[in-house]
Short mmCIF file of C-alpha atoms in Angstrom, two decimals:
data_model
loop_
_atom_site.label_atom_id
_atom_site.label_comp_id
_atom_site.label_asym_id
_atom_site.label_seq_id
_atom_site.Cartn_x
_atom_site.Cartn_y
_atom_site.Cartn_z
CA UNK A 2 3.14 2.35 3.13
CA UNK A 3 3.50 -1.30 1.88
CA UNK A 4 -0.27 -1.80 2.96
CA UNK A 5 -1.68 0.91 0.97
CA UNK A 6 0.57 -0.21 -1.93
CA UNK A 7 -0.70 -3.78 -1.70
CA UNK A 8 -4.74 -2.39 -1.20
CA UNK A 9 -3.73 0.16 -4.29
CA UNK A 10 -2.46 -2.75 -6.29
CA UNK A 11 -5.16 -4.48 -5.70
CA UNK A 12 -7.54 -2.20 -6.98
CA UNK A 13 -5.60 -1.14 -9.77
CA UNK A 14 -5.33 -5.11 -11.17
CA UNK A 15 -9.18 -5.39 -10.42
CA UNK A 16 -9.68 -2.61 -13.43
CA UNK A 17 -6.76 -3.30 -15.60
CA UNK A 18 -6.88 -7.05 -16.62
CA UNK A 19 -3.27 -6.59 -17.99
CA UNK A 20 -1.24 -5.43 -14.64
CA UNK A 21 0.87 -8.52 -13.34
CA UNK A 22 2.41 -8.20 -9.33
CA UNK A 23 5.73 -10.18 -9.31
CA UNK A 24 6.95 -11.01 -5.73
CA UNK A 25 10.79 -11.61 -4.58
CA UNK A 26 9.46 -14.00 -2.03
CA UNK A 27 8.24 -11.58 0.36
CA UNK A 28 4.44 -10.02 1.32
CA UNK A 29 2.79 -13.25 0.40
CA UNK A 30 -0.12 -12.46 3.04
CA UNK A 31 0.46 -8.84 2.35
CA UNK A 32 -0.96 -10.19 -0.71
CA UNK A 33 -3.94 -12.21 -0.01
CA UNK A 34 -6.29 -9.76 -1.55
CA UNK A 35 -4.17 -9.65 -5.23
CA UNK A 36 -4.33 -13.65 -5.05
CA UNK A 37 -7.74 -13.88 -4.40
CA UNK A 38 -9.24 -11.15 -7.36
CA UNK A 39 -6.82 -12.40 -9.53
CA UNK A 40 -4.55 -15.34 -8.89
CA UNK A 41 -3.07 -15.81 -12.10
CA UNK A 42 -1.44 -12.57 -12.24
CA UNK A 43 0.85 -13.00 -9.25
CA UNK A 44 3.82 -14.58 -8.97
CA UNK A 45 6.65 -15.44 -6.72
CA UNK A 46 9.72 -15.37 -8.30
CA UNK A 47 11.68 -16.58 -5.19
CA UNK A 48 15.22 -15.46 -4.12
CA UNK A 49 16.00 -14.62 -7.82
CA UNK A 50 15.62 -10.70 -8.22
CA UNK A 51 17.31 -10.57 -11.86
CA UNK A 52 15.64 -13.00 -13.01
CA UNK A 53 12.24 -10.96 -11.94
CA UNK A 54 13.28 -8.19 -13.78
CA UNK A 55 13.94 -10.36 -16.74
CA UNK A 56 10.49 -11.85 -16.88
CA UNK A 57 9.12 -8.54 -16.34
CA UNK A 58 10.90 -7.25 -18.87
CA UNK A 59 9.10 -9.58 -21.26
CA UNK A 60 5.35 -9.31 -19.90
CA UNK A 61 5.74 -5.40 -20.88
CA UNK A 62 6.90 -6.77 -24.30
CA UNK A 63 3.99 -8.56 -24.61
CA UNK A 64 1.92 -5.89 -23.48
CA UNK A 65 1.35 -6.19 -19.75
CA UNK A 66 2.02 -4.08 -17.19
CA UNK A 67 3.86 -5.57 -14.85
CA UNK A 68 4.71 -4.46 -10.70
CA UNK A 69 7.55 -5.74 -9.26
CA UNK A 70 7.92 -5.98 -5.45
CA UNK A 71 10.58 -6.77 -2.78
CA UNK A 72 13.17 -5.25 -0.63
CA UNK A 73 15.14 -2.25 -1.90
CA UNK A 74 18.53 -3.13 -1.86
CA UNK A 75 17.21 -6.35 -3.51
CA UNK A 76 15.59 -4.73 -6.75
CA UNK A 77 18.16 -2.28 -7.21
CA UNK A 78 21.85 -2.92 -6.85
CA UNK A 79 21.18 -6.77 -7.47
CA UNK A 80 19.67 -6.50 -10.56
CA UNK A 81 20.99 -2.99 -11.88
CA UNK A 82 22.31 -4.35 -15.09
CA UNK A 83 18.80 -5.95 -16.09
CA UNK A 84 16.83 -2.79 -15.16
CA UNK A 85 19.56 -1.04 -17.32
CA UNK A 86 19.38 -3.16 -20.24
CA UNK A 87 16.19 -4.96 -19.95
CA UNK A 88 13.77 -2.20 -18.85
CA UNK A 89 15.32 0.85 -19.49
CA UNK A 90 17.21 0.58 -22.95
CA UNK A 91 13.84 -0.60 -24.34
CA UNK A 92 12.09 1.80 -22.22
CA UNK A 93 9.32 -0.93 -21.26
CA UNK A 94 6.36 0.22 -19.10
CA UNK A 95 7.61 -1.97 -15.84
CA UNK A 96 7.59 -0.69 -12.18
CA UNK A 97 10.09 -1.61 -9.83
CA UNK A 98 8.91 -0.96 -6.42
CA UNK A 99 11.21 -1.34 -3.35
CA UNK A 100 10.29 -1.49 0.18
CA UNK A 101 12.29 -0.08 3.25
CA UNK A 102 14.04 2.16 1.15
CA UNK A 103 16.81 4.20 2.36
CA UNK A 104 17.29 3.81 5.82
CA UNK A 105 13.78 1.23 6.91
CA UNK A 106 15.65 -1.35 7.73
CA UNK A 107 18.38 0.14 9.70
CA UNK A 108 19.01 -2.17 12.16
CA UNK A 109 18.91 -5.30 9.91
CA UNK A 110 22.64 -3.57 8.69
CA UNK A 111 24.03 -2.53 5.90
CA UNK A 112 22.88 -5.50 3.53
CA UNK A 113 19.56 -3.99 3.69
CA UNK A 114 20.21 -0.43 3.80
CA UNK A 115 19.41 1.76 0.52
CA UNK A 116 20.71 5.28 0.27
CA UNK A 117 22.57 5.20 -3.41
CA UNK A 118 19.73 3.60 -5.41
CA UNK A 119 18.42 7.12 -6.88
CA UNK A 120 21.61 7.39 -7.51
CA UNK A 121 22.14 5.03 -10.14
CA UNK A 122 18.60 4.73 -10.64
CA UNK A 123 18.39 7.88 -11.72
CA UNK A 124 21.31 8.09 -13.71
CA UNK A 125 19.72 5.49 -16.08
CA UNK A 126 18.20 7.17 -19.70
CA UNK A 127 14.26 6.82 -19.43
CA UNK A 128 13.92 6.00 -15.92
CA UNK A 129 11.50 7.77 -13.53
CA UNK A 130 12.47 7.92 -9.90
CA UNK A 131 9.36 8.67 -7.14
CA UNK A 132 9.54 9.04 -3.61
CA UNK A 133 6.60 9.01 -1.61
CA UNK A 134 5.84 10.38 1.59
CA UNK A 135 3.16 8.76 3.17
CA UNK A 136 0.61 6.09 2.07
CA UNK A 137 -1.47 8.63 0.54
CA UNK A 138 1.41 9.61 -1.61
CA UNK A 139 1.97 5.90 -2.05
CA UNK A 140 -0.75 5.02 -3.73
CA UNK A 141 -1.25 8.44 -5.81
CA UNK A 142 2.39 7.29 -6.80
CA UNK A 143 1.69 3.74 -7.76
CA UNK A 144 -1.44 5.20 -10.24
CA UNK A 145 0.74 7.99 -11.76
CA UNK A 146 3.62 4.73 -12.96
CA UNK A 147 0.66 2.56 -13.75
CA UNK A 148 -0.29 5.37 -15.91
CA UNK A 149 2.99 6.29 -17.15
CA UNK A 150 4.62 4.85 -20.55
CA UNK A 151 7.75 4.10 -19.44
CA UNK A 152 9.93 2.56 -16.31
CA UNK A 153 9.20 3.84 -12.93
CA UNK A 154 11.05 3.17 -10.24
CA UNK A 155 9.36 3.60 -6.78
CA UNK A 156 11.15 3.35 -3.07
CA UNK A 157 8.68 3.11 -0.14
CA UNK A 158 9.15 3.17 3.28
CA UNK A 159 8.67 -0.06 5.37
CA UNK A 160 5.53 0.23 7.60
CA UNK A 161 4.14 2.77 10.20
CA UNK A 162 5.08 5.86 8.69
CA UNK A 163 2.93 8.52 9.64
CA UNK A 164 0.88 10.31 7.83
CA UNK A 165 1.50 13.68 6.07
CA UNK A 166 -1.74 14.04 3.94
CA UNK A 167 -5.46 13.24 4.86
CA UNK A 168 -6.55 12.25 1.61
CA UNK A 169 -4.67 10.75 -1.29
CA UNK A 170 -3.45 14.42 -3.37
CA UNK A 171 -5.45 15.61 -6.46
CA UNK A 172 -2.35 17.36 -7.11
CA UNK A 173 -0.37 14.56 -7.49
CA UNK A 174 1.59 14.89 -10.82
CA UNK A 175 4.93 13.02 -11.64
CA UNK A 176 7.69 15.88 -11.87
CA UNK A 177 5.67 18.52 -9.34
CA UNK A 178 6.43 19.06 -6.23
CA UNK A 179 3.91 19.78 -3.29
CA UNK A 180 3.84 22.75 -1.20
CA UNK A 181 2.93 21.19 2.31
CA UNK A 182 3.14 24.41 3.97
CA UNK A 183 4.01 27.78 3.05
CA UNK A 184 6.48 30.58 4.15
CA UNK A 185 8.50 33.35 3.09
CA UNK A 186 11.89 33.09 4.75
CA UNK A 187 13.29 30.09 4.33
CA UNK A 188 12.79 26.88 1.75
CA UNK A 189 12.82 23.03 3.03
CA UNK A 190 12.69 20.62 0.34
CA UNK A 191 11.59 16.73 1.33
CA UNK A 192 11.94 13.86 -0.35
CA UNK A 193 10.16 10.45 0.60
CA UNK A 194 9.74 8.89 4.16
CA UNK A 195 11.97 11.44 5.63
CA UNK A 196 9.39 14.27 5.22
CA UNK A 197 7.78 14.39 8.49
CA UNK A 198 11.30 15.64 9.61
CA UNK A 199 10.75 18.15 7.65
CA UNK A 200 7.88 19.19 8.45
CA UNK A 201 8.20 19.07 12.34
CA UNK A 202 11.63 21.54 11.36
CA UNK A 203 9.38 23.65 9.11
CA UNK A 204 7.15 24.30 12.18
CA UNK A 205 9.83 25.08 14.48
CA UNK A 206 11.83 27.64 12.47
CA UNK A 207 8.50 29.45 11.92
CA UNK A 208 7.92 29.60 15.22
CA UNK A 209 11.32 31.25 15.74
CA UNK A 210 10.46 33.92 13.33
CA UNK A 211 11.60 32.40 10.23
CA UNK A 212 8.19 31.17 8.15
CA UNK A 213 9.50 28.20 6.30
CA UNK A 214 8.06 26.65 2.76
CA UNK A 215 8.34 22.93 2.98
CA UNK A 216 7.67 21.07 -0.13
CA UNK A 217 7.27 17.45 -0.78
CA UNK A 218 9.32 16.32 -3.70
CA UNK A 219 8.00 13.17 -4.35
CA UNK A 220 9.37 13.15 -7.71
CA UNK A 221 13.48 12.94 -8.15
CA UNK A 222 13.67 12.28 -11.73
CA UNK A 223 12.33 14.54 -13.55
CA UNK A 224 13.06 17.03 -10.81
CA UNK A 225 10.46 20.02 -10.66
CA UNK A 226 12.69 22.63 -12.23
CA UNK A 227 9.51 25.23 -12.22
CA UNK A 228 9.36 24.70 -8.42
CA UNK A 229 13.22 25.50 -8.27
CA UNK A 230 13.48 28.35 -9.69
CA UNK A 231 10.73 29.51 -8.18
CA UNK A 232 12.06 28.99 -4.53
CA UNK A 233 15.90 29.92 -5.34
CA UNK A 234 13.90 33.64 -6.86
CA UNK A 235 12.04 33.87 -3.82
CA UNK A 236 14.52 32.02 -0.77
CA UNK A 237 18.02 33.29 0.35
CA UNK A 238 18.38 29.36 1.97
CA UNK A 239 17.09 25.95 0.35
CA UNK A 240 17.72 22.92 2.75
CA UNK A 241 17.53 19.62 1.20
CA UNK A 242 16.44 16.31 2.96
CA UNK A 243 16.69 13.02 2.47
CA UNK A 244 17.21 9.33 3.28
CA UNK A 245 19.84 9.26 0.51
CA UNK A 246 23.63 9.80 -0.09
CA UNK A 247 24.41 13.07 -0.79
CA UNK A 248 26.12 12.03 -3.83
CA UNK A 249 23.57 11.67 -6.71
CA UNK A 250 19.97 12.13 -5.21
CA UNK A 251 18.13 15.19 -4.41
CA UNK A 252 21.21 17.54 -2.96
CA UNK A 253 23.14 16.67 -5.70
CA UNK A 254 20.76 17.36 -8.21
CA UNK A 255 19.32 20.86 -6.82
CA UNK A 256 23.11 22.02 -6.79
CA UNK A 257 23.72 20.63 -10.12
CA UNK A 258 20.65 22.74 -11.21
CA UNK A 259 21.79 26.08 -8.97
CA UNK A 260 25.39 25.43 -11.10
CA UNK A 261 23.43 25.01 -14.44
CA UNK A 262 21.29 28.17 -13.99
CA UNK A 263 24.05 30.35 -12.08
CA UNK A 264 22.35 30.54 -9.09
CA UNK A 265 24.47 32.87 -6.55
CA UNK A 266 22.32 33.97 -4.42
CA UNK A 267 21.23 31.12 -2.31
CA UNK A 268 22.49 28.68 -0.07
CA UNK A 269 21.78 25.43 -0.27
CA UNK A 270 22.20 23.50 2.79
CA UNK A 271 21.84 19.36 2.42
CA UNK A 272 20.52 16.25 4.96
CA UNK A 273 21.12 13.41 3.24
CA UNK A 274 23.51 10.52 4.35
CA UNK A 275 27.14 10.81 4.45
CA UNK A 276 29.70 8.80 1.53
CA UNK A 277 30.71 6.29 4.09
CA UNK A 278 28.78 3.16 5.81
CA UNK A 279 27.06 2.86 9.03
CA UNK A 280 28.59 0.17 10.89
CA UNK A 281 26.37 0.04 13.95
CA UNK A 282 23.29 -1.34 14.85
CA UNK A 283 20.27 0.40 15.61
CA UNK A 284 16.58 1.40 14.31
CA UNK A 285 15.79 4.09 11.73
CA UNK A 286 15.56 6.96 14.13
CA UNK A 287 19.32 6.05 15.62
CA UNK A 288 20.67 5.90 11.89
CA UNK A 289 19.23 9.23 11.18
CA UNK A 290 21.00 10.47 13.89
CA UNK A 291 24.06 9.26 13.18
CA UNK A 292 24.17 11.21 9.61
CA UNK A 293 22.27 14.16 10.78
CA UNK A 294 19.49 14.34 9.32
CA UNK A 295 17.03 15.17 12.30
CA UNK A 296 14.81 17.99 13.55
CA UNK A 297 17.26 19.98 15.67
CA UNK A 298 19.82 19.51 12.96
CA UNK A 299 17.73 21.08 10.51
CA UNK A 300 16.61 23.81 12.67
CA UNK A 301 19.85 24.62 13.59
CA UNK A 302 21.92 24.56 10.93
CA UNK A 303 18.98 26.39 9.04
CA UNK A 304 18.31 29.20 11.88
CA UNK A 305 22.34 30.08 11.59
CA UNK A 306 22.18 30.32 7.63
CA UNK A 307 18.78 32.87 7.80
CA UNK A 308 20.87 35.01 10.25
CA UNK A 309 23.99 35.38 8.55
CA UNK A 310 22.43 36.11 5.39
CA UNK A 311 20.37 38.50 7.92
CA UNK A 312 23.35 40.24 8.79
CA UNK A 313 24.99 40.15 5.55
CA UNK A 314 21.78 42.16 3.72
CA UNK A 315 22.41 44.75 7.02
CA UNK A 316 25.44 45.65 6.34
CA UNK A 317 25.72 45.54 2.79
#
């Protein structure tokens, strides 16, 4: 994902003289490409993330349209009360882009994991929060908050993720979510990196007998309420994934909207990471494991919902 970001970047700046990449000293080589079409408009800001948001802050005042770019955990928490006041209270055209979101850099520890940025992110007035899949939805991402007149946020994945899409999505809007593959007895709603999982659950309950609609929700804030309502009409279970708490990204939200709109009639059953911190070592896979969000735990716990509901429609 961070290669097709830098590539998109690239040939996004190469178009639009005013776009500005600002770097908290990492990807310099990832870079090459930026420096050499237009070196004047990067810059490494160093070990000094506030102060990146700062000075972006002012470019967008001045009327560029500046990218900022470093590790997750780095752009978010660190600097939250810049991107709050800064960015957001002025509502400045700036995207903040983190890599190895959520759980990419697992086994570098805590320090670098990232599961309650949409969290606060999110909670902030005028912010936009996307979640890409793949590095198809990467870079349709990246054009959509180039595009957009306001601050985007934007978590990636690391590197290597594979590939849910074979072309970059024409249907790619900010606020609608993709149907990836479509069923009629049970709902799985992705969001980012963690979508694969999904998928490869998706594909296993319907070949069990339970057709599943998995949908890419690329978009967090503004959620897709059209999408929604559509699914809790049509679904007696919505699962939720994600490489997130469960407290204040995508589970929290859809049940905040099921509360809203008086939703009875459907479970909603979340994957997201638990409210407490992983304190052992290990790559992403392991940490997935460790807070459940994996294949079998999604077909399981899934399966078991369908058939209760099943049994409860029998004997009603």
């Amino acid at each position: 994902m961070r290669n097709a970001f830098a590539s998109e970047v690239t040939a996004l700046a190469q178009g639009n003289p005013n776009i500005v990449l600002l770097s908290g000293d990492i990807g310099n080589r990832l870079f090459d490409k930026f420096k050499d079409a237009a070196p004047e408009r990067f810059h490494n800001v160093g070990v000094a993330e506030a102060n990146m948001i700062g000075v972006a802050a002012g470019m967008a005042m001045a009327g560029l349209r500046p990218i900022t770019y470093t590790i997750t955990s780095f752009t978010t928490a660190r600097c939250l009360e810049q991107i709050r006041v800064d960015v957001c209270y002025h509502n400045l055209p700036v995207v903040i882009v983190g890599v190895g979101s959520g759980l990419g850099y697992a086994s570098l520890g805590v320090t670098h994991h990232s599961c309650e940025d949409v969290a606060f992110l999110g909670a902030l007035p005028n912010m936009t929060v996307l979640a890409p899949a793949d590095a198809f939805e990467t870079r349709a991402a990246l054009r959509a908050a180039v595009a957009h007149d306001g601050p985007v946020y934007i978590r990636l994945g690391k590197k290597g993720e594979p590939k849910v899409h074979s072309s970059v999505p024409e249907d790619f809007k900010i606020g609608k979510g993709i149907v990836m593959t479509e069923g009629d007895a049970v709902c799985i709603i992705a969001s980012g990196t963690v979508l694969p999982v999904a998928l490869e659950a998706g594909r296993r309950l319907t070949q069990a007998g339970l057709p599943a609609r998995v949908v890419s929700l690329h978009t967090v804030k503004p959620m897709d309420e059209d999408l929604l309502a559509q699914c809790a009409a049509r679904f007696p279970v919505i699962a939720t994934v994600e490489e997130h708490s469960i407290l204040g990204g995508v589970a929290a939200r859809v049940s905040q909207w099921m509360t809203a709109n008086q939703i009875t009639t459907t479970r909603h059953i979340p994957f997201a990471t638990g409210d407490w911190f992983l304190k052992t070592a290990g790559e992403q896979d392991y940490a997935r494991e460790q807070y459940g969000i994996t294949t079998d735990a999604i077909f399981e716990k899934v399966h078991a919902a369908a058939a209760a509901r099943q049994k409860i429609q029998r004997t009603a």
